[in-house]
PDB file of C-alpha atoms in Angstrom:
ATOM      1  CA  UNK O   1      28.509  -5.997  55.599  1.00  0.00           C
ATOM      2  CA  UNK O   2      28.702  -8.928  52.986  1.00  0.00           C
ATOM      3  CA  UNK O   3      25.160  -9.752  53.883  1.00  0.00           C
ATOM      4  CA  UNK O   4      24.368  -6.402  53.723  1.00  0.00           C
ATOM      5  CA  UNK O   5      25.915  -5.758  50.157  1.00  0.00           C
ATOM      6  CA  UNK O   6      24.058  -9.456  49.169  1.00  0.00           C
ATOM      7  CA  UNK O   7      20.306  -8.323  49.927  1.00  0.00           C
ATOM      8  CA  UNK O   8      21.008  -4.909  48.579  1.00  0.00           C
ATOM      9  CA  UNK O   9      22.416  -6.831  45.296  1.00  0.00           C
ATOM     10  CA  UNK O  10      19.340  -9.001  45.360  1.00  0.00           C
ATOM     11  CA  UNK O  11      16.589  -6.103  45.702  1.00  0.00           C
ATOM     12  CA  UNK O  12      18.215  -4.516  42.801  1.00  0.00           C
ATOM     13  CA  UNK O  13      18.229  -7.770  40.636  1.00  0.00           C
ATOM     14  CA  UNK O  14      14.566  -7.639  41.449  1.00  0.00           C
ATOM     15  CA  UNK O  15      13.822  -4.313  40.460  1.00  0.00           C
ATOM     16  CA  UNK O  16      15.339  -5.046  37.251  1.00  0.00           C
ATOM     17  CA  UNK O  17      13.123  -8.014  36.703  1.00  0.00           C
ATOM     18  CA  UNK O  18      10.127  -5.722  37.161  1.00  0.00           C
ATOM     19  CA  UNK O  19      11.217  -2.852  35.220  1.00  0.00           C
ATOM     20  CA  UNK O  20      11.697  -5.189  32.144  1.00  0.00           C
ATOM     21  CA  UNK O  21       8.440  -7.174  33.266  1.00  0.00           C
ATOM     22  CA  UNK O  22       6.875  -3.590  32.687  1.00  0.00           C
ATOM     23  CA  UNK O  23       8.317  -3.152  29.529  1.00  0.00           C
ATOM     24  CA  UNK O  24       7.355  -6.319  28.249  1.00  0.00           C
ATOM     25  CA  UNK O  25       3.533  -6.000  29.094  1.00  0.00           C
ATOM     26  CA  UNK O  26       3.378  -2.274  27.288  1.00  0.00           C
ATOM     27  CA  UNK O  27       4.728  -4.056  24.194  1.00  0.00           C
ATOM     28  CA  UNK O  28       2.195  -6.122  23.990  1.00  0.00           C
ATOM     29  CA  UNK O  29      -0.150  -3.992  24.721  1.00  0.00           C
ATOM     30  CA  UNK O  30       0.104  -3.079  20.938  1.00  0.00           C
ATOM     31  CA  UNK O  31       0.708  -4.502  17.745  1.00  0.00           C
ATOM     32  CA  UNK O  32       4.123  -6.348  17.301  1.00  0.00           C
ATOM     33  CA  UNK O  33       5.614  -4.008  14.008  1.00  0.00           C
ATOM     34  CA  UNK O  34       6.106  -5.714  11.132  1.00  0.00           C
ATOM     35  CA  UNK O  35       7.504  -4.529   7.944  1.00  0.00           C
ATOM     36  CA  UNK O  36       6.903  -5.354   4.124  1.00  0.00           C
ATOM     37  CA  UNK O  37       8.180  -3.817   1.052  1.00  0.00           C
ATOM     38  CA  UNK O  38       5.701  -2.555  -1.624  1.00  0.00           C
ATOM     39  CA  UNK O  39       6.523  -0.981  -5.174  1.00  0.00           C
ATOM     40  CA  UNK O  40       3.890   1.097  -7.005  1.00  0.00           C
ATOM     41  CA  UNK O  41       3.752   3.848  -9.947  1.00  0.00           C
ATOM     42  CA  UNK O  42       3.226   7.223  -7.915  1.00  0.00           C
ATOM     43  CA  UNK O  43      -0.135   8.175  -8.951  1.00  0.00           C
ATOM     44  CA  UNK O  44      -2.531   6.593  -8.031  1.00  0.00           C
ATOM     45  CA  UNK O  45      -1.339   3.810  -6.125  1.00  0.00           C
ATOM     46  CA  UNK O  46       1.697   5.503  -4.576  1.00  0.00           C
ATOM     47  CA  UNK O  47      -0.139   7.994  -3.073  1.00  0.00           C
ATOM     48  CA  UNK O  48      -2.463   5.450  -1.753  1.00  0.00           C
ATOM     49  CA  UNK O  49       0.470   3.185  -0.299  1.00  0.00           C
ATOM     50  CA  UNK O  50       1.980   6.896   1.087  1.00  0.00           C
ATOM     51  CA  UNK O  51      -1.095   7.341   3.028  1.00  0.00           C
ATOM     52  CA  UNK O  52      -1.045   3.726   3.919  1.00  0.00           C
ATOM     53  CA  UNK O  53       2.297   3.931   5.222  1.00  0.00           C
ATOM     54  CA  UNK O  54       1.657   7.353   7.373  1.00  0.00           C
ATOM     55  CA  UNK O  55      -1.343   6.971   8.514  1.00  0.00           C
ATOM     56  CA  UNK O  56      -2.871   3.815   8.735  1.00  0.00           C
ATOM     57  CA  UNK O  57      -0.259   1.122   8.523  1.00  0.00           C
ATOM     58  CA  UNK O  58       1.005   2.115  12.148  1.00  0.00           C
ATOM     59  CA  UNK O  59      -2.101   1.622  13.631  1.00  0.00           C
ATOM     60  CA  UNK O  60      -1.965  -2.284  12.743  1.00  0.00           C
ATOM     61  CA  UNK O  61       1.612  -2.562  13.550  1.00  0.00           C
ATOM     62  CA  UNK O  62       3.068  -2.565  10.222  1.00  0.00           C
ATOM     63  CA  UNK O  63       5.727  -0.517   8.431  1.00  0.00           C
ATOM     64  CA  UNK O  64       5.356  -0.232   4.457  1.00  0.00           C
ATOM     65  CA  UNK O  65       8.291   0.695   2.823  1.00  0.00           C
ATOM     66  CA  UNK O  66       7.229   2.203  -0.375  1.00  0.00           C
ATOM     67  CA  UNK O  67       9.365   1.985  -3.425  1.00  0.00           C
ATOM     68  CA  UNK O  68       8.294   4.092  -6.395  1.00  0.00           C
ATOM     69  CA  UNK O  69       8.240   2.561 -10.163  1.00  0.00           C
ATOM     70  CA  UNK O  70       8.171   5.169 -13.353  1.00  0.00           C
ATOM     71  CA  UNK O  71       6.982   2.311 -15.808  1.00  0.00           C
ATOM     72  CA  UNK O  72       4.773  -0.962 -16.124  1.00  0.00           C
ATOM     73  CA  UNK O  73       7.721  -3.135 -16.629  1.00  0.00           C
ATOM     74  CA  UNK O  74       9.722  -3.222 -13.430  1.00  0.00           C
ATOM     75  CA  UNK O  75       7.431  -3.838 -11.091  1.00  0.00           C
ATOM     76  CA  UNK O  76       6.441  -7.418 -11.282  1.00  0.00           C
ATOM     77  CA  UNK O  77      10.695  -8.184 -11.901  1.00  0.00           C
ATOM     78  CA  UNK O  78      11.196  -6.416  -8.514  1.00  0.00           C
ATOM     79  CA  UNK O  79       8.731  -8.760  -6.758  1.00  0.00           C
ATOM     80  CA  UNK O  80       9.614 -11.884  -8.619  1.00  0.00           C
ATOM     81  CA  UNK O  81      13.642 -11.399  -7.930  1.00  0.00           C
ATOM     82  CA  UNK O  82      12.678 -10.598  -4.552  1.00  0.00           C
ATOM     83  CA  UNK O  83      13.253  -6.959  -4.192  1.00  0.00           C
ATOM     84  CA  UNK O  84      10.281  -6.059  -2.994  1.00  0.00           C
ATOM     85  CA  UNK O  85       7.609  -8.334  -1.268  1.00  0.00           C
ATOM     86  CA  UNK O  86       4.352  -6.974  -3.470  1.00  0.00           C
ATOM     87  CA  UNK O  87       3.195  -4.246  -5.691  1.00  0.00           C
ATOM     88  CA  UNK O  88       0.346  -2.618  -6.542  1.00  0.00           C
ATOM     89  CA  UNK O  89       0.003  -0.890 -10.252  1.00  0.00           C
ATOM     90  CA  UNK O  90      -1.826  -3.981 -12.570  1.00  0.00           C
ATOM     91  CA  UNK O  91      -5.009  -5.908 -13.660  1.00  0.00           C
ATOM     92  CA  UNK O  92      -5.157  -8.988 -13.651  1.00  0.00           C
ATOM     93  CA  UNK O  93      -4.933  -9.343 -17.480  1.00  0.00           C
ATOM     94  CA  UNK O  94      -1.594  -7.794 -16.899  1.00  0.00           C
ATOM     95  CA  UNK O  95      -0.546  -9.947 -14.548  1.00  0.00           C
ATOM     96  CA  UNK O  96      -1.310 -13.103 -16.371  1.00  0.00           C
ATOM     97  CA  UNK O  97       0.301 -11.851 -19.613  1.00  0.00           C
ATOM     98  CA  UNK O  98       4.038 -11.247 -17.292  1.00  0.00           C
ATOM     99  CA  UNK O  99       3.201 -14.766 -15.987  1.00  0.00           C
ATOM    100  CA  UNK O 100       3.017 -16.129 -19.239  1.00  0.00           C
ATOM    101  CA  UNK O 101       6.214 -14.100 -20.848  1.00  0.00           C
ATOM    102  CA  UNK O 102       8.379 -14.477 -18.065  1.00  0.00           C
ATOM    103  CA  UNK O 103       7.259 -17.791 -16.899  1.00  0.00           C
ATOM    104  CA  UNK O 104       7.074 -16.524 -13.479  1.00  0.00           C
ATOM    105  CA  UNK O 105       3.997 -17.264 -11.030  1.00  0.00           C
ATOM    106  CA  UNK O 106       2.658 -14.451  -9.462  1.00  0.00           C
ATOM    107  CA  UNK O 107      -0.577 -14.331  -8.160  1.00  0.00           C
ATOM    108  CA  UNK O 108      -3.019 -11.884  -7.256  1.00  0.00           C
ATOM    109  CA  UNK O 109      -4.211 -11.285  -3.460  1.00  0.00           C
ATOM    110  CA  UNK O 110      -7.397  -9.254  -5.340  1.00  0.00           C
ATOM    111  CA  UNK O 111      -9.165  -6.285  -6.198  1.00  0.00           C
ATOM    112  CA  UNK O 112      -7.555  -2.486  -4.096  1.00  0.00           C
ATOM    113  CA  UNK O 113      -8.999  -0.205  -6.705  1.00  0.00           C
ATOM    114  CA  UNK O 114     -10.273   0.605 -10.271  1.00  0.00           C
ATOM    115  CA  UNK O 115      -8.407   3.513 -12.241  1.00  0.00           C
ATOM    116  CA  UNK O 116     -10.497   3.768 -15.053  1.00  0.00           C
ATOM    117  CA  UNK O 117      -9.000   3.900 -18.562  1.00  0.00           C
ATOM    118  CA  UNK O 118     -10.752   6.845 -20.998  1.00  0.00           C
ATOM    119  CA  UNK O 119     -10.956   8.492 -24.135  1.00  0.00           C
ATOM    120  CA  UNK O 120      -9.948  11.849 -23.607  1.00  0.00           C
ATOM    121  CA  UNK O 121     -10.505  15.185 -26.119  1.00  0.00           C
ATOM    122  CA  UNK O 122      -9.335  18.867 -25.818  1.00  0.00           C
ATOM    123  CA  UNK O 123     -11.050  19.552 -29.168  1.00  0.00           C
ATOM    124  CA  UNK O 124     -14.627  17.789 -28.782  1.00  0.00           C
ATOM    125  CA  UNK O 125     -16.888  17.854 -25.571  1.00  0.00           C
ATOM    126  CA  UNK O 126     -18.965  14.467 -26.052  1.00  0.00           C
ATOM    127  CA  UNK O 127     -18.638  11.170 -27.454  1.00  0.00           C
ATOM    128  CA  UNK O 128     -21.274  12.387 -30.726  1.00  0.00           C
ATOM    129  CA  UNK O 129     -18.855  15.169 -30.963  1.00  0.00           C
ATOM    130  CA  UNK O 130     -16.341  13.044 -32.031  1.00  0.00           C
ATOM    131  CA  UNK O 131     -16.182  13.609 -36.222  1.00  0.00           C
ATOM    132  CA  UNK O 132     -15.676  11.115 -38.573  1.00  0.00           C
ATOM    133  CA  UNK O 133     -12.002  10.328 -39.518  1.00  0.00           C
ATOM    134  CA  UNK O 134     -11.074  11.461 -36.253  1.00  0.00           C
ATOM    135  CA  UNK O 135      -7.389  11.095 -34.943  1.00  0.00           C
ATOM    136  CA  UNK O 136      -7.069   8.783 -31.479  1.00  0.00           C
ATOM    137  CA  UNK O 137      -4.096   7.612 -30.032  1.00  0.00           C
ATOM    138  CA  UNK O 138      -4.155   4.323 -28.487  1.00  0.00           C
ATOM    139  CA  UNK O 139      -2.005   2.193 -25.709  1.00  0.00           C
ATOM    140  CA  UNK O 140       0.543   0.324 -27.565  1.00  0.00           C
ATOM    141  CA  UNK O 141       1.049  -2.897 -24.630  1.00  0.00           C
ATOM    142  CA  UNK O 142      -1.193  -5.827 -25.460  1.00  0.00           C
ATOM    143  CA  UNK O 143      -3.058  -5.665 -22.518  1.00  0.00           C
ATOM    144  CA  UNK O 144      -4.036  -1.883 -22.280  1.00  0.00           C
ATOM    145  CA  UNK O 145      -4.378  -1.589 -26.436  1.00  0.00           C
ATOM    146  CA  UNK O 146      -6.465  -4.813 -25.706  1.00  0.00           C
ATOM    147  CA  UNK O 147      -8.792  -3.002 -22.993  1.00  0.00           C
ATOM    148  CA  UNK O 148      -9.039  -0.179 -25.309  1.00  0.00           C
ATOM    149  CA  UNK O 149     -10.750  -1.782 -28.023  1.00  0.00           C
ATOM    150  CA  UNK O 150     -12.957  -3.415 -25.721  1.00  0.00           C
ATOM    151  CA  UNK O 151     -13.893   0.197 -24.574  1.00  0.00           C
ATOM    152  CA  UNK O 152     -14.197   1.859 -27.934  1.00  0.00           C
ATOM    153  CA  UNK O 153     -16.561  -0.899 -29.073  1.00  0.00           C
ATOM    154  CA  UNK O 154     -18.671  -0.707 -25.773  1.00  0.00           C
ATOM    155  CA  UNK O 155     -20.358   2.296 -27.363  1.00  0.00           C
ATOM    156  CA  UNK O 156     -20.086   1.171 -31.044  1.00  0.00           C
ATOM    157  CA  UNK O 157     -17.215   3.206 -32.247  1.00  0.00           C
ATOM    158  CA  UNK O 158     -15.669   0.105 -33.694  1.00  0.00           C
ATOM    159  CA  UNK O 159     -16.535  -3.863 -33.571  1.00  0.00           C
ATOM    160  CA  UNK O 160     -13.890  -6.093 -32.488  1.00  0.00           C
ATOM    161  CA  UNK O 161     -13.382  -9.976 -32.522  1.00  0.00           C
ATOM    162  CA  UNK O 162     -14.260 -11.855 -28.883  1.00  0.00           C
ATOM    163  CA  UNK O 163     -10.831 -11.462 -27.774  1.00  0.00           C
ATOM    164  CA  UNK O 164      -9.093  -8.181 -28.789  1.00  0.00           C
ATOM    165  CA  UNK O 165      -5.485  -7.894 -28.312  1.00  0.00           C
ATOM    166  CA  UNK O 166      -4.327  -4.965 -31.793  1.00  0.00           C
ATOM    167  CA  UNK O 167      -5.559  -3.617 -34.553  1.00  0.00           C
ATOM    168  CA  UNK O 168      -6.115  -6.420 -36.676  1.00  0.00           C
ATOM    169  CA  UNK O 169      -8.981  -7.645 -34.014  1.00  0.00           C
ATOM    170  CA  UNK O 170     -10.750  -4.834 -35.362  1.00  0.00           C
ATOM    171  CA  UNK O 171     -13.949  -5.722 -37.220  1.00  0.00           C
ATOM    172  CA  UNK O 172     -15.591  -2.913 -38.382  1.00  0.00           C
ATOM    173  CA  UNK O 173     -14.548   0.673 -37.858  1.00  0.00           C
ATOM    174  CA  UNK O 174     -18.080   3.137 -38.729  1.00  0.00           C
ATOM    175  CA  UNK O 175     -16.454   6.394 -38.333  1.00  0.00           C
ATOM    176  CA  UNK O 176     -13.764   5.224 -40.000  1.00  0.00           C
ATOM    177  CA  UNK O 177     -11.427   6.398 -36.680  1.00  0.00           C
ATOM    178  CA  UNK O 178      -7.722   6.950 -37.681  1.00  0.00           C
ATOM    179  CA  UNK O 179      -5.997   4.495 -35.007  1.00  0.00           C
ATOM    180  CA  UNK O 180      -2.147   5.489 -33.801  1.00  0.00           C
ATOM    181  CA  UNK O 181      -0.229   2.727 -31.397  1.00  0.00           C
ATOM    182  CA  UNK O 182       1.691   5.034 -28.611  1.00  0.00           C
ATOM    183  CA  UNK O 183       3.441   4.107 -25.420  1.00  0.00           C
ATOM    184  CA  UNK O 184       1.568   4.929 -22.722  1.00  0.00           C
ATOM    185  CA  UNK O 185       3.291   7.244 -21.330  1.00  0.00           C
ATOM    186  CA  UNK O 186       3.128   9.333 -23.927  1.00  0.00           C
ATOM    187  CA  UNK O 187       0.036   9.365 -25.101  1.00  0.00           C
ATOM    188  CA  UNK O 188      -1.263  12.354 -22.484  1.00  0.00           C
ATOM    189  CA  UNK O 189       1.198  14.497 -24.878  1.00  0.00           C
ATOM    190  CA  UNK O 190      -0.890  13.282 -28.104  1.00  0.00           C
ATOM    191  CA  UNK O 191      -4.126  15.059 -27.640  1.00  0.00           C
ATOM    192  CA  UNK O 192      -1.893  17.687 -28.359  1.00  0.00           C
ATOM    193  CA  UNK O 193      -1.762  17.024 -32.339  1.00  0.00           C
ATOM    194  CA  UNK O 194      -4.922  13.954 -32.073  1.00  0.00           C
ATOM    195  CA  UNK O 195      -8.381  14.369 -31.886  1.00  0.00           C
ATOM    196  CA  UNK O 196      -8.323  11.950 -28.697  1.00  0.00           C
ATOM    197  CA  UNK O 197      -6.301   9.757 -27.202  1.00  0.00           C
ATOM    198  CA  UNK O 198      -7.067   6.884 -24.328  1.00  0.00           C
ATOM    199  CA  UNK O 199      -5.028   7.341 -21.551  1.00  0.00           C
ATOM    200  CA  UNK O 200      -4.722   5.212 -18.489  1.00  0.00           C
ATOM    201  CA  UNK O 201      -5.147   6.948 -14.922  1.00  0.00           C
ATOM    202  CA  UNK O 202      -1.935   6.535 -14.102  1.00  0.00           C
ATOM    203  CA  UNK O 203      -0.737   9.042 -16.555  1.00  0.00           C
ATOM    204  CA  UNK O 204      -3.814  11.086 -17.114  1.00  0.00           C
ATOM    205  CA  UNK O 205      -3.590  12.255 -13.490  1.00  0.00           C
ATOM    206  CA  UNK O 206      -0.219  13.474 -13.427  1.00  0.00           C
ATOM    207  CA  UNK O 207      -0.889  14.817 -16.897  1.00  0.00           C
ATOM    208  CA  UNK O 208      -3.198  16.967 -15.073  1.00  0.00           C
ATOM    209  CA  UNK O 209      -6.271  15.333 -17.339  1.00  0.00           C
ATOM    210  CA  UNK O 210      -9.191  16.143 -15.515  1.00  0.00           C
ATOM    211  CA  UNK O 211     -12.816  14.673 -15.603  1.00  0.00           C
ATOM    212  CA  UNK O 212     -14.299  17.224 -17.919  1.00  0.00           C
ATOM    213  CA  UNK O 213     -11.567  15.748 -20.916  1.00  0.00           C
ATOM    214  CA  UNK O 214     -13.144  12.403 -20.758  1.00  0.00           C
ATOM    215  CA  UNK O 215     -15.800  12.088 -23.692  1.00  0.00           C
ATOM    216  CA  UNK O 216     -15.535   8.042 -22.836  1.00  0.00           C
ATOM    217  CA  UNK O 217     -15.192   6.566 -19.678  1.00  0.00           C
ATOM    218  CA  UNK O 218     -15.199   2.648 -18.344  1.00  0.00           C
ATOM    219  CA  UNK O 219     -17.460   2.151 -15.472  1.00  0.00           C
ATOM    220  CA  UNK O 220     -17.987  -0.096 -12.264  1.00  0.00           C
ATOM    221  CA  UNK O 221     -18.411  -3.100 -14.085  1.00  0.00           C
ATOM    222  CA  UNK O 222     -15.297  -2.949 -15.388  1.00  0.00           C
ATOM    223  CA  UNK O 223     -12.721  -6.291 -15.510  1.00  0.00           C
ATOM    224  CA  UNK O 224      -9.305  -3.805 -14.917  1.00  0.00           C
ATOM    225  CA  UNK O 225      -9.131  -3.554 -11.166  1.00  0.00           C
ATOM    226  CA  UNK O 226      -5.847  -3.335  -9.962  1.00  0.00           C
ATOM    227  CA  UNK O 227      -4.784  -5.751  -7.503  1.00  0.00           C
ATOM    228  CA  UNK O 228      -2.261  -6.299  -4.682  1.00  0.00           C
ATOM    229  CA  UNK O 229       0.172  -8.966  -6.406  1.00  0.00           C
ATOM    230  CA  UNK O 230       2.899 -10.891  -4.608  1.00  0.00           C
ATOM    231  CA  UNK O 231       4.755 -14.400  -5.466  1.00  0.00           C
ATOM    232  CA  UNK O 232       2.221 -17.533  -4.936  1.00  0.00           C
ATOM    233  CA  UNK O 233       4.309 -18.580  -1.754  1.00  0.00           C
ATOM    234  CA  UNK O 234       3.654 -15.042  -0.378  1.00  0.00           C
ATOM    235  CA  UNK O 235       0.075 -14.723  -0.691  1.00  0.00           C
ATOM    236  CA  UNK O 236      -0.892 -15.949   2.945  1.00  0.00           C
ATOM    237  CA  UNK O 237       1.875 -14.264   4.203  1.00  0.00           C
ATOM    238  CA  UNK O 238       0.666 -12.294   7.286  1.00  0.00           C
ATOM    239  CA  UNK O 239       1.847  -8.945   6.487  1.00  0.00           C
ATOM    240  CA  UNK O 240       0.625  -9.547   3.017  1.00  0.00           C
ATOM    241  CA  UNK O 241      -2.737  -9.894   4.521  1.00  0.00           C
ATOM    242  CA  UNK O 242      -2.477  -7.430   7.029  1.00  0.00           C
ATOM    243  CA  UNK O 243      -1.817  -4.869   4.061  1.00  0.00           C
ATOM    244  CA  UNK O 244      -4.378  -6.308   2.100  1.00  0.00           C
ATOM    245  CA  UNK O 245      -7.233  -5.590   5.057  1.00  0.00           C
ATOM    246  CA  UNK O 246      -5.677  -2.200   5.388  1.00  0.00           C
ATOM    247  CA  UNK O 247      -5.857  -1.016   1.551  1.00  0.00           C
ATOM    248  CA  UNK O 248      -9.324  -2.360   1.341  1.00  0.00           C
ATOM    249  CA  UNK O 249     -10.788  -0.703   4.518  1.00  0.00           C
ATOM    250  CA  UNK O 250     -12.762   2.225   4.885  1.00  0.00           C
ATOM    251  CA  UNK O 251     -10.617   4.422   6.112  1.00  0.00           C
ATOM    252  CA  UNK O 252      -8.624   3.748   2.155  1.00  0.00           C
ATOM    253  CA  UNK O 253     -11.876   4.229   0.876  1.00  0.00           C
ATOM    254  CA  UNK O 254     -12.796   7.300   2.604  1.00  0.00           C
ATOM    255  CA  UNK O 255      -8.952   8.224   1.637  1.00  0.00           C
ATOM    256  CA  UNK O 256      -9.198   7.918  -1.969  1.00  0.00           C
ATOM    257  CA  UNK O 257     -12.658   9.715  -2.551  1.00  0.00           C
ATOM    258  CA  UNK O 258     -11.527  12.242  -1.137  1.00  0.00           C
ATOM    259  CA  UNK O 259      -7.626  12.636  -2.778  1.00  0.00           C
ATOM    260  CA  UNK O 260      -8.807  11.370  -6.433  1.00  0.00           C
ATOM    261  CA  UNK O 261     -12.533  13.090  -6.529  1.00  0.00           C
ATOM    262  CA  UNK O 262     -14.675  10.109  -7.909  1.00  0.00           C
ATOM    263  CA  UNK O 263     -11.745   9.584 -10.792  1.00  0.00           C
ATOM    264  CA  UNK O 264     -10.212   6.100  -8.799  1.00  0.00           C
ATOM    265  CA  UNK O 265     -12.548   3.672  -7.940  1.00  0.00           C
ATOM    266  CA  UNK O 266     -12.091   1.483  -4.823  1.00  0.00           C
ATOM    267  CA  UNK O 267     -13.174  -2.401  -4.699  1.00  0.00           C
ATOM    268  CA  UNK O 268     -16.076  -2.973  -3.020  1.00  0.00           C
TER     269      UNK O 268
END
């Protein structure tokens, strides 16, 4: 009976060494999951990282946990104090100007998408439309007030010096344009009682600002990508790569065509 009660113990010890032998292989069978924590504003980007994290994150064995920002100046504290492991809402101008304030080093992993800053108008249809001693509201942040300037005198509404950063870089101003400084977030709400305002995509969508407002609008070319940022220790990181590939991949592209309508660029 005692040898009896031994093989019996045996065969079951073997079983068990199969059973988790079986386990093991289906695991690898696909991707190991990962996670990594990412902060955005909600539109665009956190929309984008949503459909990241549903969709196409699982697929590469990954889990994003998204953590949504209401303002430009959280976001890059979060990643350097190590809150979250990357975000997605600035240029690279931006980014440089933190680095430089804070003296921080974050660095970009590059380019996810272009949401294009524009002049916007619920009075005037076209860019000629625009009178003289118009009203326009302006970004008041160095680096969006900067890029706003830089637009305005793409189509020779103003001349600025070579490196615009406020007002005073201002050269020559034709129409004689009446210039107010408003924080962004606000300045959807100014076309109210202005002429025009710029507005960057982040608040012009959930403003509801559609297409047919924009009188002015940057193009391809443009220098104000946003990219995926992340501490300069974290850049090769494998999930930070592994989100990278997945925000820059078709199926993001084919995503974000079809959720923004043309209005967000993606990097090519």
């Amino acid at each position: 009976m005692i040898r009896s009660s031994l093989l019996k113990a045996a065969a079951a010890g073997a079983a068990a060494v199969l059973t988790l032998s079986a386990c093991g292989g289906g695991a690898s069978s696909s991707p190991a999951s990962e996670s990594i924590k990412v902060g955005a504003l909600a539109v665009p980007a956190g929309d984008m990282l949503k459909h990241v994290q549903r969709e196409l994150a699982p697929k590469e064995g990954l889990t994003v946990d998204y953590k949504e920002f209401s303002d430009y100046n959280t976001p890059n504290p979060a990643v350097s104090d190590g809150d979250i492991d990357a975000n997605l809402f600035q240029n690279t101008t931006f980014l440089e100007t933190y680095n430089k304030a804070s003296g921080k080093n974050l660095v970009s992993v590059g380019k996810v998408y272009l949401p294009p800053m524009a002049l916007y108008s619920n009075n005037f249809s076209s860019l000629d439309a625009l009178p003289a001693g118009a009203s326009v509201a302006i970004p008041n942040d160095p680096t969006n007030e900067a890029r706003a300037l830089k637009l305005l005198a793409s189509k020779g509404l103003i001349e600025v010096t070579e490196n615009p950063v406020t007002l005073k870089d201002v050269k020559a101003n034709p129409k004689n344009l009446k210039f107010t400084e408003i924080e962004n977030a606000s300045l959807p709400q100014a076309l109210n009682d202005k002429d025009a305002a710029i507005v960057t995509l982040a608040f012009a969508l959930p403003a509801g600002l559609s297409a047919d407002k924009q009188i002015l609008v940057e193009g391809k070319d443009s220098a104000y990508y946003n990219v995926l940022a992340v501490k300069a220790e974290m850049k090769d990181d494998p999930r930070v790569q592994k989100l990278y590939k997945i925000l820059t991949s078709q199926g993001m592209k084919d995503f974000i065509q079809t959720e923004f309508k043309g209005l967000v660029i993606p990097a090519s």
